[in-house]
Short mmCIF file of C-alpha atoms and ligand atoms in Angstrom, two decimals:
data_model
loop_
_atom_site.label_atom_id
_atom_site.label_comp_id
_atom_site.label_asym_id
_atom_site.label_seq_id
_atom_site.Cartn_x
_atom_site.Cartn_y
_atom_site.Cartn_z
CA UNK W 161 0.00 0.00 0.00
CA UNK W 162 1.52 3.30 -1.05
CA UNK W 163 1.87 6.04 1.55
CA UNK W 164 1.41 9.75 0.86
CA UNK W 165 2.22 12.73 3.03
CA UNK W 166 0.58 16.11 2.40
CA UNK W 167 2.73 18.56 4.30
CA UNK W 168 2.76 22.25 5.20
CA UNK W 169 -0.86 22.86 4.26
CA UNK W 170 -3.76 24.38 6.18
CA UNK W 171 -6.46 21.79 6.70
CA UNK W 172 -9.91 23.34 6.36
CA UNK W 173 -12.87 21.58 7.92
CA UNK W 174 -16.46 22.64 8.57
CA UNK W 175 -15.34 23.81 12.01
CA UNK W 176 -11.99 25.48 11.51
CA UNK W 177 -8.63 25.90 9.80
CA UNK W 178 -5.57 24.20 11.32
CA UNK W 179 -1.99 23.79 10.07
CA UNK W 180 -1.70 20.02 9.86
CA UNK W 181 0.21 17.43 7.86
CA UNK W 182 -1.92 14.56 6.56
CA UNK W 183 -0.63 11.01 6.35
CA UNK W 184 -2.35 8.69 3.89
CA UNK W 185 -1.96 4.94 3.91
CA UNK W 186 -3.31 3.33 0.75
CA UNK W 187 -6.85 4.50 0.22
CA UNK W 188 -7.53 6.03 3.62
CA UNK W 189 -6.26 8.76 5.92
CA UNK W 190 -4.14 7.31 8.69
CA UNK W 191 -3.40 10.37 10.82
CA UNK W 192 -3.12 14.14 11.07
CA UNK W 193 -0.19 15.72 12.86
CA UNK W 194 1.36 19.07 13.63
CA UNK W 195 3.57 20.37 10.78
CA UNK W 196 6.74 18.24 10.65
CA UNK W 197 5.36 15.60 13.01
CA UNK W 198 5.62 12.74 10.51
CA UNK W 199 8.99 11.56 9.29
CA UNK W 200 9.34 11.67 5.50
CA UNK W 201 11.56 8.63 5.41
CA UNK W 202 9.91 5.70 3.63
CA UNK W 203 6.95 7.77 2.42
CA UNK W 204 6.23 6.96 -1.22
CA UNK W 205 4.76 10.28 -2.28
CA UNK W 206 5.11 13.74 -0.75
CA UNK W 207 2.87 16.65 -1.68
CA UNK W 208 4.00 20.07 -0.51
CA UNK W 209 0.91 22.16 0.23
CA UNK W 210 2.73 25.22 1.58
CA UNK W 211 0.54 28.30 1.17
CA UNK W 212 -2.41 26.14 0.17
CA UNK W 213 -5.58 24.77 1.71
CA UNK W 214 -6.15 21.06 2.18
CA UNK W 215 -9.85 20.29 2.03
CA UNK W 216 -12.04 17.18 1.85
CA UNK W 217 -12.90 16.18 -1.71
CA UNK W 218 -16.04 17.88 -2.94
CA UNK W 219 -19.30 15.95 -3.08
CA UNK W 220 -21.82 16.91 -5.74
CA UNK W 221 -25.09 15.34 -4.66
CA UNK W 222 -27.08 16.20 -7.78
CA UNK W 223 -25.89 15.20 -11.26
CA UNK W 224 -27.52 13.77 -14.38
CA UNK W 225 -25.01 11.86 -16.48
CA UNK W 226 -26.57 10.55 -19.71
CA UNK W 227 -30.06 11.59 -18.61
CA UNK W 228 -32.65 10.92 -21.33
CA UNK W 229 -34.47 14.25 -21.55
CA UNK W 230 -36.24 16.38 -24.13
CA UNK W 231 -35.66 13.93 -26.98
CA UNK W 232 -31.93 13.58 -26.36
CA UNK W 233 -29.42 12.54 -23.69
CA UNK W 234 -27.34 14.69 -21.34
CA UNK W 235 -24.01 14.90 -23.13
CA UNK W 236 -21.65 13.76 -20.36
CA UNK W 237 -21.14 10.06 -19.88
CA UNK W 238 -20.07 8.83 -16.47
CA UNK W 239 -16.53 8.77 -17.83
CA UNK W 240 -16.41 12.34 -19.15
CA UNK W 241 -18.55 13.70 -16.32
CA UNK W 242 -16.59 12.08 -13.53
CA UNK W 243 -13.33 13.26 -15.08
CA UNK W 244 -14.66 16.81 -15.30
CA UNK W 245 -15.82 16.62 -11.69
CA UNK W 246 -12.33 15.59 -10.61
CA UNK W 247 -10.83 18.50 -12.54
CA UNK W 248 -12.91 20.74 -10.33
CA UNK W 249 -12.08 19.13 -7.00
CA UNK W 250 -15.17 16.96 -6.72
CA UNK W 251 -14.37 13.38 -5.72
CA UNK W 252 -17.86 11.92 -5.24
CA UNK W 253 -21.03 12.43 -7.21
CA UNK W 254 -24.55 11.24 -6.48
CA UNK W 255 -26.28 10.81 -9.81
CA UNK W 256 -30.03 10.42 -10.39
CA UNK W 257 -30.95 6.92 -11.58
CA UNK W 258 -34.21 7.02 -13.53
CA UNK W 259 -37.50 5.14 -13.32
CA UNK W 260 -40.32 6.55 -15.45
CA UNK W 261 -44.03 5.78 -15.48
CA UNK W 262 -44.57 2.18 -16.55
CA UNK W 263 -40.93 1.22 -16.00
CA UNK W 264 -39.51 -1.10 -13.39
CA UNK W 265 -37.42 0.51 -10.63
CA UNK W 266 -34.90 -2.35 -10.52
CA UNK W 267 -34.36 -2.15 -14.27
CA UNK W 268 -33.90 1.62 -14.04
CA UNK W 269 -31.29 1.17 -11.34
CA UNK W 270 -29.57 -1.65 -13.23
CA UNK W 271 -29.35 0.61 -16.28
CA UNK W 272 -27.63 3.28 -14.20
CA UNK W 273 -25.14 0.74 -12.92
CA UNK W 274 -24.46 -0.34 -16.52
CA UNK W 275 -23.75 3.27 -17.45
CA UNK W 276 -21.52 4.01 -14.46
CA UNK W 277 -19.79 0.85 -13.32
CA UNK W 278 -16.22 0.62 -14.59
CA UNK W 279 -16.37 4.08 -16.16
CA UNK W 280 -15.82 6.56 -13.33
CA UNK W 281 -12.53 8.06 -12.19
CA UNK W 282 -14.07 9.10 -8.84
CA UNK W 283 -16.54 7.45 -6.48
CA UNK W 284 -20.24 7.66 -7.21
CA UNK W 285 -23.59 6.85 -5.71
CA UNK W 286 -27.21 7.08 -6.84
CA UNK W 287 -30.47 8.63 -5.79
CA UNK W 288 -33.44 6.91 -7.43
CA UNK W 289 -35.94 8.99 -9.40
CA UNK W 290 -39.42 7.54 -8.98
CA UNK W 291 -41.31 8.80 -12.03
CA UNK W 292 -44.15 6.33 -11.65
CA UNK W 293 -45.51 5.88 -8.13
CA UNK W 294 -47.56 2.68 -7.85
CA UNK W 295 -47.76 -0.38 -5.58
CA UNK W 296 -44.74 -2.00 -7.19
CA UNK W 297 -42.45 1.04 -7.17
CA UNK W 298 -43.34 1.71 -3.52
CA UNK W 299 -42.29 -1.85 -2.66
CA UNK W 300 -39.12 -1.37 -4.68
CA UNK W 301 -38.24 1.79 -2.75
CA UNK W 302 -38.03 -0.25 0.45
CA UNK W 303 -35.88 -2.86 -1.25
CA UNK W 304 -33.44 -0.20 -2.47
CA UNK W 305 -33.04 1.22 1.03
CA UNK W 306 -32.50 -2.20 2.59
CA UNK W 307 -30.35 -3.86 -0.10
CA UNK W 308 -28.92 -1.36 -2.59
CA UNK W 309 -27.56 1.45 -0.42
CA UNK W 310 -30.02 3.95 -1.88
CA UNK W 311 -31.66 6.01 0.85
CA UNK W 312 -33.06 8.93 -1.15
CA UNK W 313 -35.75 9.20 -3.85
CA UNK W 314 -36.44 12.09 -6.17
CA UNK W 315 -40.01 13.03 -7.08
CA UNK W 316 -41.18 15.71 -9.50
CA UNK W 317 -44.03 18.20 -9.10
CA UNK W 318 -43.07 19.46 -12.59
CA UNK W 319 -42.90 17.88 -16.06
CA UNK W 320 -46.45 16.45 -16.41
CA UNK W 321 -46.37 13.37 -18.64
CA UNK W 322 -42.65 12.81 -18.06
CA UNK W 323 -41.58 12.55 -14.42
CA UNK W 324 -44.57 14.24 -12.73
CA UNK W 325 -46.29 12.80 -9.66
CA UNK W 326 -49.63 14.15 -8.42
CA UNK W 327 -50.20 14.99 -4.76
CA UNK W 328 -51.68 11.58 -3.97
CA UNK W 329 -48.71 9.79 -5.47
CA UNK W 330 -46.33 12.10 -3.65
CA UNK W 331 -48.08 11.43 -0.36
CA UNK W 332 -47.88 7.66 -0.87
CA UNK W 333 -44.18 7.79 -1.77
CA UNK W 334 -43.52 10.00 1.25
CA UNK W 335 -45.36 7.59 3.54
CA UNK W 336 -43.23 4.74 2.22
CA UNK W 337 -40.04 6.76 2.70
CA UNK W 338 -41.14 7.64 6.24
CA UNK W 339 -41.57 3.95 7.03
CA UNK W 340 -38.01 3.13 6.02
CA UNK W 341 -36.29 6.35 7.13
CA UNK W 342 -35.46 7.46 3.59
CA UNK W 343 -35.22 11.03 2.30
CA UNK W 344 -37.53 12.48 -0.36
CA UNK W 345 -35.84 14.84 -2.81
CA UNK W 346 -38.34 17.15 -4.46
CA UNK W 347 -38.31 19.06 -7.72
CA UNK W 348 -40.70 21.69 -6.43
CA UNK W 349 -42.41 23.61 -9.22
CA UNK W 350 -46.13 23.63 -10.02
CA UNK W 351 -45.83 21.86 -13.37
CA UNK W 352 -49.56 21.93 -14.16
CA UNK W 353 -49.74 25.72 -13.89
CA UNK W 354 -46.41 26.12 -15.70
CA UNK W 355 -47.70 24.10 -18.65
CA UNK W 356 -50.66 26.49 -19.00
CA UNK W 357 -48.34 29.51 -18.98
CA UNK W 358 -46.08 27.84 -21.54
CA UNK W 359 -48.96 27.14 -23.94
CA UNK W 360 -50.22 30.73 -23.54
CA UNK W 361 -46.75 32.16 -24.25
CA UNK W 362 -46.28 30.04 -27.35
CA UNK W 363 -49.76 31.00 -28.60
CA UNK W 364 -48.73 34.67 -28.24
CA UNK W 365 -45.59 34.02 -30.29
CA UNK W 366 -43.28 34.41 -27.28
CA UNK W 367 -40.88 31.66 -28.29
CA UNK W 368 -37.42 32.97 -27.24
CA UNK W 369 -35.39 31.23 -24.49
CA UNK W 370 -36.15 33.93 -21.92
CA UNK W 371 -39.79 32.86 -21.86
CA UNK W 372 -38.61 29.62 -20.26
CA UNK W 373 -38.01 31.62 -17.09
CA UNK W 374 -41.02 33.95 -17.45
CA UNK W 375 -43.35 30.95 -17.64
CA UNK W 376 -41.92 29.46 -14.43
CA UNK W 377 -42.43 32.42 -12.02
CA UNK W 378 -41.03 32.09 -8.53
CA UNK W 379 -44.43 31.89 -6.76
CA UNK W 380 -44.95 28.58 -8.54
CA UNK W 381 -41.70 27.32 -7.00
CA UNK W 382 -42.75 28.70 -3.61
CA UNK W 383 -46.23 27.16 -3.84
CA UNK W 384 -44.86 23.74 -4.73
CA UNK W 385 -42.25 23.97 -1.98
CA UNK W 386 -44.99 24.81 0.51
CA UNK W 387 -47.16 21.94 -0.73
CA UNK W 388 -44.26 19.48 -0.53
CA UNK W 389 -43.59 20.59 3.04
CA UNK W 390 -47.26 20.14 4.00
CA UNK W 391 -47.39 16.70 2.40
CA UNK W 392 -44.16 15.65 4.13
CA UNK W 393 -45.71 16.70 7.45
CA UNK W 394 -48.88 14.71 6.80
CA UNK W 395 -46.71 11.75 5.76
CA UNK W 396 -45.19 11.61 9.24
CA UNK W 397 -42.47 14.27 9.07
CA UNK W 398 -40.58 12.34 6.40
CA UNK W 399 -37.21 14.01 5.72
CA UNK W 400 -37.65 16.31 2.75
CA UNK W 401 -34.88 17.87 0.67
CA UNK W 402 -35.84 20.49 -1.90
CA UNK W 403 -33.48 20.38 -4.88
CA UNK W 404 -32.16 23.26 -7.01
CA UNK W 405 -33.80 26.07 -5.05
CA UNK W 406 -33.68 29.26 -7.08
CA UNK W 407 -36.04 31.72 -5.44
CA UNK W 408 -36.28 33.78 -2.28
CA UNK W 409 -40.00 33.11 -1.84
CA UNK W 410 -39.41 29.34 -2.03
CA UNK W 411 -36.61 29.70 0.48
CA UNK W 412 -39.01 31.47 2.88
CA UNK W 413 -41.07 28.28 2.96
CA UNK W 414 -38.05 26.16 3.87
CA UNK W 415 -36.92 28.67 6.49
CA UNK W 416 -40.38 28.63 8.11
CA UNK W 417 -40.47 24.83 8.15
CA UNK W 418 -37.01 24.63 9.65
CA UNK W 419 -37.96 27.25 12.21
CA UNK W 420 -40.84 24.95 13.16
CA UNK W 421 -38.33 22.16 13.75
CA UNK W 422 -39.20 20.11 10.71
CA UNK W 423 -36.90 17.72 8.83
CA UNK W 424 -36.82 20.02 5.81
CA UNK W 425 -33.60 20.78 3.95
CA UNK W 426 -32.69 22.46 0.69
CA UNK W 427 -29.87 22.93 -1.78
CA UNK W 428 -29.08 25.60 -4.32
CA UNK W 429 -26.70 25.62 -7.28
CA UNK W 430 -24.07 28.09 -8.55
CA UNK W 431 -26.27 29.21 -11.46
CA UNK W 432 -28.82 30.64 -9.01
CA UNK W 433 -26.19 32.31 -6.86
CA UNK W 434 -24.38 34.05 -9.71
CA UNK W 435 -26.41 34.23 -12.94
CA UNK W 436 -29.38 36.43 -13.78
CA UNK W 437 -32.12 36.01 -16.35
CA UNK W 438 -31.23 39.35 -17.88
CA UNK W 439 -27.58 38.43 -18.50
CA UNK W 440 -28.17 34.85 -19.67
CA UNK W 441 -31.55 33.72 -21.03
CA UNK W 442 -32.22 37.29 -22.06
CA UNK W 443 -29.32 37.42 -24.54
CA UNK W 444 -30.36 38.20 -28.11
CA UNK W 445 -31.36 35.41 -30.47
CA UNK W 446 -31.06 31.82 -29.37
CA UNK W 447 -27.93 32.15 -27.23
CA UNK W 448 -30.00 32.19 -24.03
CA UNK W 449 -30.75 28.50 -24.63
CA UNK W 450 -27.39 27.71 -23.00
CA UNK W 451 -28.90 28.64 -19.64
CA UNK W 452 -32.30 26.96 -19.97
CA UNK W 453 -32.64 24.79 -16.89
CA UNK W 454 -35.33 24.09 -14.33
CA UNK W 455 -35.86 25.59 -11.89
CA UNK W 456 -34.93 28.62 -14.04
CA UNK W 457 -32.27 31.26 -13.62
CA UNK W 458 -34.20 34.20 -12.23
CA UNK W 459 -34.42 37.99 -12.60
CA UNK W 460 -31.97 40.18 -10.77
CA UNK W 461 -34.91 41.53 -8.77
CA UNK W 462 -37.76 39.58 -7.30
CA UNK W 463 -40.67 38.77 -9.62
CA UNK W 464 -43.46 41.42 -9.46
CA UNK W 465 -45.74 38.87 -7.77
CA UNK W 466 -43.05 37.64 -5.36
CA UNK W 467 -44.56 36.41 -2.12
CA UNK W 468 -42.34 37.18 0.85
CA UNK W 469 -40.55 39.71 2.95
CA UNK W 470 -36.87 39.53 2.06
CA UNK W 471 -35.55 42.45 0.08
CA UNK W 472 -32.27 41.59 -1.61
CA UNK W 473 -33.32 39.95 -4.87
CA UNK W 474 -33.26 36.19 -5.23
CA UNK W 475 -29.46 35.95 -5.18
CA UNK W 476 -29.13 37.97 -1.98
CA UNK W 477 -31.78 35.78 -0.40
CA UNK W 478 -29.98 32.60 -1.42
CA UNK W 479 -26.61 33.77 -0.09
CA UNK W 480 -28.27 34.69 3.18
CA UNK W 481 -29.95 31.29 3.21
CA UNK W 482 -26.58 29.62 2.79
CA UNK W 483 -25.17 31.53 5.75
CA UNK W 484 -28.23 30.79 7.90
CA UNK W 485 -28.27 27.06 7.04
CA UNK W 486 -31.68 27.43 5.43
CA UNK W 487 -29.76 26.09 2.46
CA UNK W 488 -27.61 23.18 3.55
CA UNK W 489 -25.80 22.20 0.37
CA UNK W 490 -24.58 23.54 -2.96
CA UNK W 491 -24.90 21.01 -5.77
CA UNK W 492 -24.82 21.59 -9.53
CA UNK W 493 -27.83 19.77 -11.06
CA UNK W 494 -25.22 19.04 -13.74
CA UNK W 495 -27.25 18.25 -16.86
CA UNK W 496 -25.20 19.26 -19.91
CA UNK W 497 -26.49 19.60 -23.47
CA UNK W 498 -24.56 20.89 -26.47
CA UNK W 499 -26.00 23.79 -28.43
CA UNK W 500 -25.54 21.88 -31.67
CA UNK W 501 -28.21 19.23 -32.24
CA UNK W 502 -29.37 19.37 -28.61
CA UNK W 503 -30.34 22.85 -27.34
CA UNK W 504 -31.11 23.60 -31.01
CA UNK W 505 -34.10 21.26 -30.77
CA UNK W 506 -35.85 24.26 -29.24
CA UNK W 507 -35.16 26.79 -32.01
CA UNK W 508 -38.44 28.69 -32.37
CA UNK W 509 -39.97 27.00 -29.30
CA UNK W 510 -38.32 27.53 -25.90
CA UNK W 511 -40.32 24.67 -24.38
CA UNK W 512 -38.49 22.18 -26.61
CA UNK W 513 -35.02 23.25 -25.40
CA UNK W 514 -33.59 20.39 -23.31
CA UNK W 515 -33.40 21.65 -19.72
CA UNK W 516 -29.99 21.70 -18.12
CA UNK W 517 -26.70 23.45 -17.41
CA UNK W 518 -23.33 21.69 -17.18
CA UNK W 519 -21.46 22.64 -14.06
CA UNK W 520 -20.02 19.62 -12.27
CA UNK W 521 -16.50 20.89 -12.96
CA UNK W 522 -16.94 24.35 -11.51
CA UNK W 523 -18.94 24.06 -8.28
CA UNK W 524 -15.99 24.17 -5.87
CA UNK W 525 -14.29 26.93 -7.86
CA UNK W 526 -17.41 29.08 -8.13
CA UNK W 527 -18.45 28.73 -4.50
CA UNK W 528 -14.97 29.71 -3.41
CA UNK W 529 -15.77 33.15 -4.87
CA UNK W 530 -18.31 33.49 -2.08
CA UNK W 531 -15.40 33.15 0.35
CA UNK W 532 -13.41 35.78 -1.54
CA UNK W 533 -16.31 38.26 -1.54
CA UNK W 534 -17.20 37.56 2.09
CA UNK W 535 -20.60 35.97 1.49
CA UNK W 536 -19.54 32.78 3.31
CA UNK W 537 -16.57 31.69 5.41
CA UNK W 538 -13.89 29.23 4.32
CA UNK W 539 -15.38 26.71 6.73
CA UNK W 540 -18.88 27.19 5.37
CA UNK W 541 -17.52 26.59 1.83
CA UNK W 542 -16.23 23.21 2.96
CA UNK W 543 -19.35 22.49 4.97
CA UNK W 544 -21.83 23.17 2.15
CA UNK W 545 -19.78 21.56 -0.61
CA UNK W 546 -18.12 18.60 1.14
CA UNK W 547 -19.15 17.76 4.69
CA UNK W 548 -22.91 18.34 4.81
CA UNK W 549 -23.39 16.45 1.52
CA UNK W 550 -21.75 13.42 3.13
CA UNK W 551 -23.86 13.63 6.29
CA UNK W 552 -27.09 14.52 4.52
CA UNK W 553 -26.86 11.43 2.37
CA UNK W 554 -25.39 8.85 4.72
CA UNK W 555 -21.73 8.74 3.69
CA UNK W 556 -20.04 10.32 6.71
CA UNK W 557 -17.28 9.85 7.97
CA UNK W 558 -16.14 7.73 5.02
CA UNK W 559 -16.57 10.90 2.94
CA UNK W 560 -16.67 14.63 3.63
CA UNK W 561 -13.97 14.95 6.27
CA UNK W 562 -10.20 14.79 6.68
CA UNK W 563 -9.91 12.47 9.66
CA UNK W 564 -8.25 9.14 10.48
CA UNK W 565 -10.09 6.28 8.81
CA UNK W 566 -11.85 8.43 6.21
CA UNK W 567 -11.32 7.82 2.51
CA UNK W 568 -8.34 9.84 1.30
CA UNK W 569 -10.47 12.04 -0.97
CA UNK W 570 -8.55 15.28 -0.67
CA UNK W 571 -8.13 18.50 -2.63
CA UNK W 572 -5.14 20.78 -2.34
CA UNK W 573 -6.50 24.23 -3.14
CA UNK W 574 -4.30 27.12 -4.22
CA UNK W 575 -5.86 30.43 -3.12
CA UNK W 576 -3.12 32.49 -4.78
CA UNK W 577 -3.72 31.56 -8.41
CA UNK W 578 -6.59 32.38 -10.73
CA UNK W 579 -8.68 30.10 -12.93
CA UNK W 580 -10.06 31.12 -16.33
CA UNK W 581 -13.14 29.16 -17.29
CA UNK W 582 -14.06 28.73 -20.94
CA UNK W 583 -14.18 26.36 -23.84
CA UNK W 584 -10.55 27.16 -24.77
CA UNK W 585 -9.43 27.58 -21.18
CA UNK W 586 -10.43 25.36 -18.26
CA UNK W 587 -13.28 23.19 -19.54
CA UNK W 588 -13.45 19.40 -19.42
CA UNK W 589 -17.17 18.70 -19.65
CA UNK W 590 -18.47 17.17 -22.87
CA UNK W 591 -20.15 20.33 -24.10
CA UNK W 592 -19.62 22.76 -26.97
CA UNK W 593 -20.06 25.80 -24.74
CA UNK W 594 -19.67 26.85 -21.13
CA UNK W 595 -22.30 28.56 -19.00
CA UNK W 596 -19.35 30.34 -17.36
CA UNK W 597 -17.44 31.31 -20.51
CA UNK W 598 -14.73 33.91 -19.86
CA UNK W 599 -15.10 33.98 -16.09
CA UNK W 600 -11.77 34.60 -14.38
CA UNK W 601 -12.01 33.57 -10.77
CA UNK W 602 -9.81 33.43 -7.70
CA UNK W 603 -8.25 30.18 -6.58
CA UNK W 604 -7.36 26.99 -8.37
CA UNK W 605 -7.51 23.26 -7.94
CA UNK W 606 -3.90 22.22 -7.38
CA UNK W 607 -4.05 18.49 -6.61
CA UNK W 608 -6.94 16.05 -6.30
CA UNK W 609 -6.78 12.65 -4.65
CA UNK W 610 -9.48 10.02 -4.83
CA UNK W 611 -9.07 7.26 -2.24
CA UNK W 612 -5.36 7.99 -2.04
CA UNK W 613 -4.70 8.09 -5.80
CA UNK W 614 -3.74 11.32 -7.50
CA UNK W 615 -6.38 12.15 -10.12
CA UNK W 616 -5.29 15.70 -10.99
CA UNK W 617 -2.03 17.52 -10.38
CA UNK W 618 0.04 20.13 -12.22
CA UNK W 619 -2.84 20.72 -14.64
CA UNK W 620 -2.60 17.10 -15.74
CA UNK W 621 -5.18 14.36 -15.45
CA UNK W 622 -3.82 11.15 -13.90
CA UNK W 623 -7.17 9.51 -13.20
CA UNK W 624 -8.13 6.03 -14.25
CA UNK W 625 -11.42 4.90 -15.71
CA UNK W 626 -12.84 2.32 -13.33
CA UNK W 627 -11.02 3.61 -10.24
CA UNK W 628 -14.30 5.08 -9.00
CA UNK W 629 -16.38 2.78 -6.83
CA UNK W 630 -20.09 2.66 -6.13
CA UNK W 631 -20.81 4.02 -2.65
CA UNK W 632 -23.62 2.33 -0.73
CA UNK W 633 -25.23 4.91 1.48
CA UNK W 634 -26.96 4.75 4.84
CA UNK W 635 -29.81 6.93 6.05
CA UNK W 636 -29.36 10.67 6.43
CA UNK W 637 -27.23 11.54 9.44
CA UNK W 638 -29.08 14.82 10.05
CA UNK W 639 -32.00 13.14 11.75
CA UNK W 640 -32.41 12.34 15.40
N1 DUC T 519 -33.84 20.23 -14.37
C1 DUC T 519 -32.97 20.43 -15.36
O1 DUC T 519 -32.59 21.57 -15.60
N2 DUC T 519 -32.55 19.38 -16.07
C2 DUC T 519 -32.92 18.04 -15.83
C3 DUC T 519 -33.99 17.84 -14.89
C4 DUC T 519 -34.34 19.01 -14.06
O2 DUC T 519 -35.09 18.90 -13.14
ZN1 ZN T 520 -35.18 18.75 -10.93
ZN1 ZN T 521 -31.79 17.55 -11.47
#
C-alpha cells in the first residue's frame, strides 16, 4: 500500500482551519499531525501544500449523467462527467438513476449501474428517481433502502407526462419513505400551472429562451415547496430535501419549516447564486438556450408577484440562506447539453429546449468566490460543498472529512492563483459551450486525490477509468 504525506498545508474543515500534515496509507487517511510531526523517510509520495488549503474532496449530490431528456441525452457520460468533476475538485457524485411511469425501478437502477460501473474516475452513488408511483415502485423503494444502499428518492411536481407525480402519489411515496427512514428529494415547481403559462406564451408568439423563465415564475416554486412541506408533514415528518432552489420566496417556505423544527432541507446551485435572467436567457437570439434549466435562472430583482418579505433579490436571499443554514448544500444539477443538435431542438420554441446546465466541474471553484467576496466563510464553503453532503446522504465519515479512517479524498487548493473558465481555457465537460465562458475567478484546484490516488495535479489528469467505486449509502445523518 503506497503512503502519501501532504505537508505544510492548512487543513480546512467545517469547524476550523488548522496547520496540519496529513498522512495517507493506501486509500484512507491514517493520521493528522502538527507540521513536521511525521517523518518523510519511507513515504512513497510527498505533496507540498505550503501556502495552500487542504480540504475534503467535494461531493456533488445532484448530477444527471446521460439523462434521457427532451428527446436527447445529457451529453456527459459517467466517464467524461466524472473526469470533469475531478478536474474541479469533486471526488464523489450522487447521480439520479431514472425510473419513469410504466418502467420497473430495478431495471432503471440496473441501467444506471451499466452506465456508471467501470467508467468513473471518482466514487459515485445514486439517488433513485421515482417517475411512476404505484404499488410495485413503492415496494421497490423499500428494497433499495434495505439492499442497494439507496436512501433517497427524487419526485417531480413538474414535467407532467414525463416525471410528474400528483399529490396523492407524492403522499404515498412519502409515507413509504417515512416507514423506512429514507429522504424524499423534491423538484418543487407547479408543473400543471407552468404548462398552462407555456402554452399561452407560445400562442402569443413568445418563443425565445427567456420565456422559459417567465413561464416558471417564482411563486410557482414557492407554492410547490410549501405543498411538498405540507405533504411531508402529513406523511409523518418524512425528511424532505428540496433540490435546485432558485427563489427567495421558495426559500421562505423552507426557512419557516425549519424554524418549526421540521426535517426540511434544501440545496441551491451556482447558477442561481451568480447568474441572472437578464444576463443569460435574455441574450439576443437563441444564445440564451445555454442557460435553460429548471428551476430557471431568475431575474436580478424579485418577480413582481413575489410572495415574501426579504428584500435583496433572489441571489441575496440565497446567499443569506446559505449563511443561515436554510440552504444546507450547494450542488450543480449538472445536466449538460450541447447547443448543436441538442439545445437547437428548441429553435423557435423555448419549451423544446432540453433543460440543463453543465457545471459539475466548476462548483468548488465558483463557490470559493463566495469566500473571496465575504458571502460565506472558508469553513462554510467546505461544509456546504463537502461535509454536509456526506452527512445529509449517509456517507459520513467515510466521505466529507479529513480524519483518520476516512477515505483519502482530498483536494489541495491554491488560493493564490486564478482560474479562467471557458471552452478554450479550463473546460473538461463534454459540451460545446460553457455557461461560465470567460469567467476569471480566484483560486485553483492544485491536486486532487481520490481514495489515495492522484487524479489531478500540475494541470494534468492522472485519473483512471474504473477507479471510482459505487458508494452504498446509509440513512441521512441529520436526523435524530
Ligand atoms: N432540471 C434540469 O434543468 N434538467 C434536468 C432535470 C431538471 O429537473
Ligand atoms: Zn429537478
Ligand atoms: Zn436535477
